[in-house]
PDB file of C-alpha atoms in Angstrom:
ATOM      1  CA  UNK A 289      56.591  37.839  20.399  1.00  0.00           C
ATOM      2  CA  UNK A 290      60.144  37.195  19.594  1.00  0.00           C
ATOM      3  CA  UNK A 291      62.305  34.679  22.179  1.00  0.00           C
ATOM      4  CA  UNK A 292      64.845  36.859  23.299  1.00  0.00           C
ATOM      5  CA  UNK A 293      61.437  39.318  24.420  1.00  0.00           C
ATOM      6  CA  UNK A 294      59.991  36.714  26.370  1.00  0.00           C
ATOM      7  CA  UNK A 295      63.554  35.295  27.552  1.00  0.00           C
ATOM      8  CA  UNK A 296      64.599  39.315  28.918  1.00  0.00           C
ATOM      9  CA  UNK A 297      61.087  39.533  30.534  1.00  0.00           C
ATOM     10  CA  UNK A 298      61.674  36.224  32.657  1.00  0.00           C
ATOM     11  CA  UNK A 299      64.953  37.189  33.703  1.00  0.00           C
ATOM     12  CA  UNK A 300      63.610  40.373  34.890  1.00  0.00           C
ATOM     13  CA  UNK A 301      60.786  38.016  36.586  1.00  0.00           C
ATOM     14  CA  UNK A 302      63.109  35.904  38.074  1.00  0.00           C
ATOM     15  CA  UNK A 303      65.809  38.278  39.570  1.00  0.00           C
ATOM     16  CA  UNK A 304      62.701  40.257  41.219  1.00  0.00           C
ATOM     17  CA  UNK A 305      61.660  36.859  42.898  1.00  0.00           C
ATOM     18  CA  UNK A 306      65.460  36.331  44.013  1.00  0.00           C
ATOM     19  CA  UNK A 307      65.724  39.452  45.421  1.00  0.00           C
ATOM     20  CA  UNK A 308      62.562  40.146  46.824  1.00  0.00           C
ATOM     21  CA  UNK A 309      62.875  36.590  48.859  1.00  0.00           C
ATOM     22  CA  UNK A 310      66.717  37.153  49.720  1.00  0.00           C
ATOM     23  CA  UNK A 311      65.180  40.737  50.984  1.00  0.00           C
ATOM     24  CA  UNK A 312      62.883  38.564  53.303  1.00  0.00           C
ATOM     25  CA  UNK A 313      64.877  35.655  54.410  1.00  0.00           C
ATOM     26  CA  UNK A 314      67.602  38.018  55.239  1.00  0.00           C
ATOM     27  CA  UNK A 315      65.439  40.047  57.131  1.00  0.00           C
ATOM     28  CA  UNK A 316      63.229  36.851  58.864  1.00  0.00           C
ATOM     29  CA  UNK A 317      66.049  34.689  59.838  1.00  0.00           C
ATOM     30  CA  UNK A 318      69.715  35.556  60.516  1.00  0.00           C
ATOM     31  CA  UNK A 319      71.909  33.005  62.027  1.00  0.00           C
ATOM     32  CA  UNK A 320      72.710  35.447  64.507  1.00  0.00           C
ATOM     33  CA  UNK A 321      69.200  35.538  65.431  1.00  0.00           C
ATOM     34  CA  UNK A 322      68.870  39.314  64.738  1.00  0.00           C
ATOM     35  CA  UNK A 323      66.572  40.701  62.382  1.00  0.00           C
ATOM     36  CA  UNK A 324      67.477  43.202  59.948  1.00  0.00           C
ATOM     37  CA  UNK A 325      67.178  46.823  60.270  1.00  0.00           C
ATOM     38  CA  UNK A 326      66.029  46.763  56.935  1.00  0.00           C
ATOM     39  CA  UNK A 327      63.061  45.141  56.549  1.00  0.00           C
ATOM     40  CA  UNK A 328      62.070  46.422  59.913  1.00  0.00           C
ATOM     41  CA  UNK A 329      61.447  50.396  58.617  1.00  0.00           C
ATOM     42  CA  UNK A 330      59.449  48.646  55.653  1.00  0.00           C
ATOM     43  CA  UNK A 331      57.058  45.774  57.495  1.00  0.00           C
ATOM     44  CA  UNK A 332      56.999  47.991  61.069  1.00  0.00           C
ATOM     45  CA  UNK A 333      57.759  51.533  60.731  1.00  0.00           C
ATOM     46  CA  UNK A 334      55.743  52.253  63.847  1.00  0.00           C
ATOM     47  CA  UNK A 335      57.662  49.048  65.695  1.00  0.00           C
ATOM     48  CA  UNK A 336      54.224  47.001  66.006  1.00  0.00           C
ATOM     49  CA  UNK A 337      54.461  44.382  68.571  1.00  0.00           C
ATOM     50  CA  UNK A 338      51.490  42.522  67.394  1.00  0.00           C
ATOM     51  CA  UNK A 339      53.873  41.471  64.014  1.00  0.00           C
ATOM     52  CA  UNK A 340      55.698  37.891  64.887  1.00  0.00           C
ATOM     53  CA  UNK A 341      59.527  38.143  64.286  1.00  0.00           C
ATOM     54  CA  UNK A 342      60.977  34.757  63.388  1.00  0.00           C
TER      55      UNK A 342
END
């Protein structure tokens, strides 16, 4: 495999990561202490109660 192959595949990688935990932290912990709308119609679309919010 040539470098620049396996150097574009972990970028890809790593800006998934990034954004997927970004997507989470924004949506766990605001320093508002709201939680955001989005990751609420992904994890609870039904609004469970039994899921902790941080």
């Amino acid at each position: 495999m040539p470098e620049w192959a396996a150097f574009v595949g972990l970028t890809g990688f790593l800006l998934t990561a990034l954004l997927g935990l970004a997507r989470l932290s924004q949506g766990a912990v605001r320093p508002d202490g709201g939680v955001s709308s989005t990751v609420d119609s992904v994890s609870m679309p039904d609004g469970d109660p039994t899921i902790p919010r941080f």
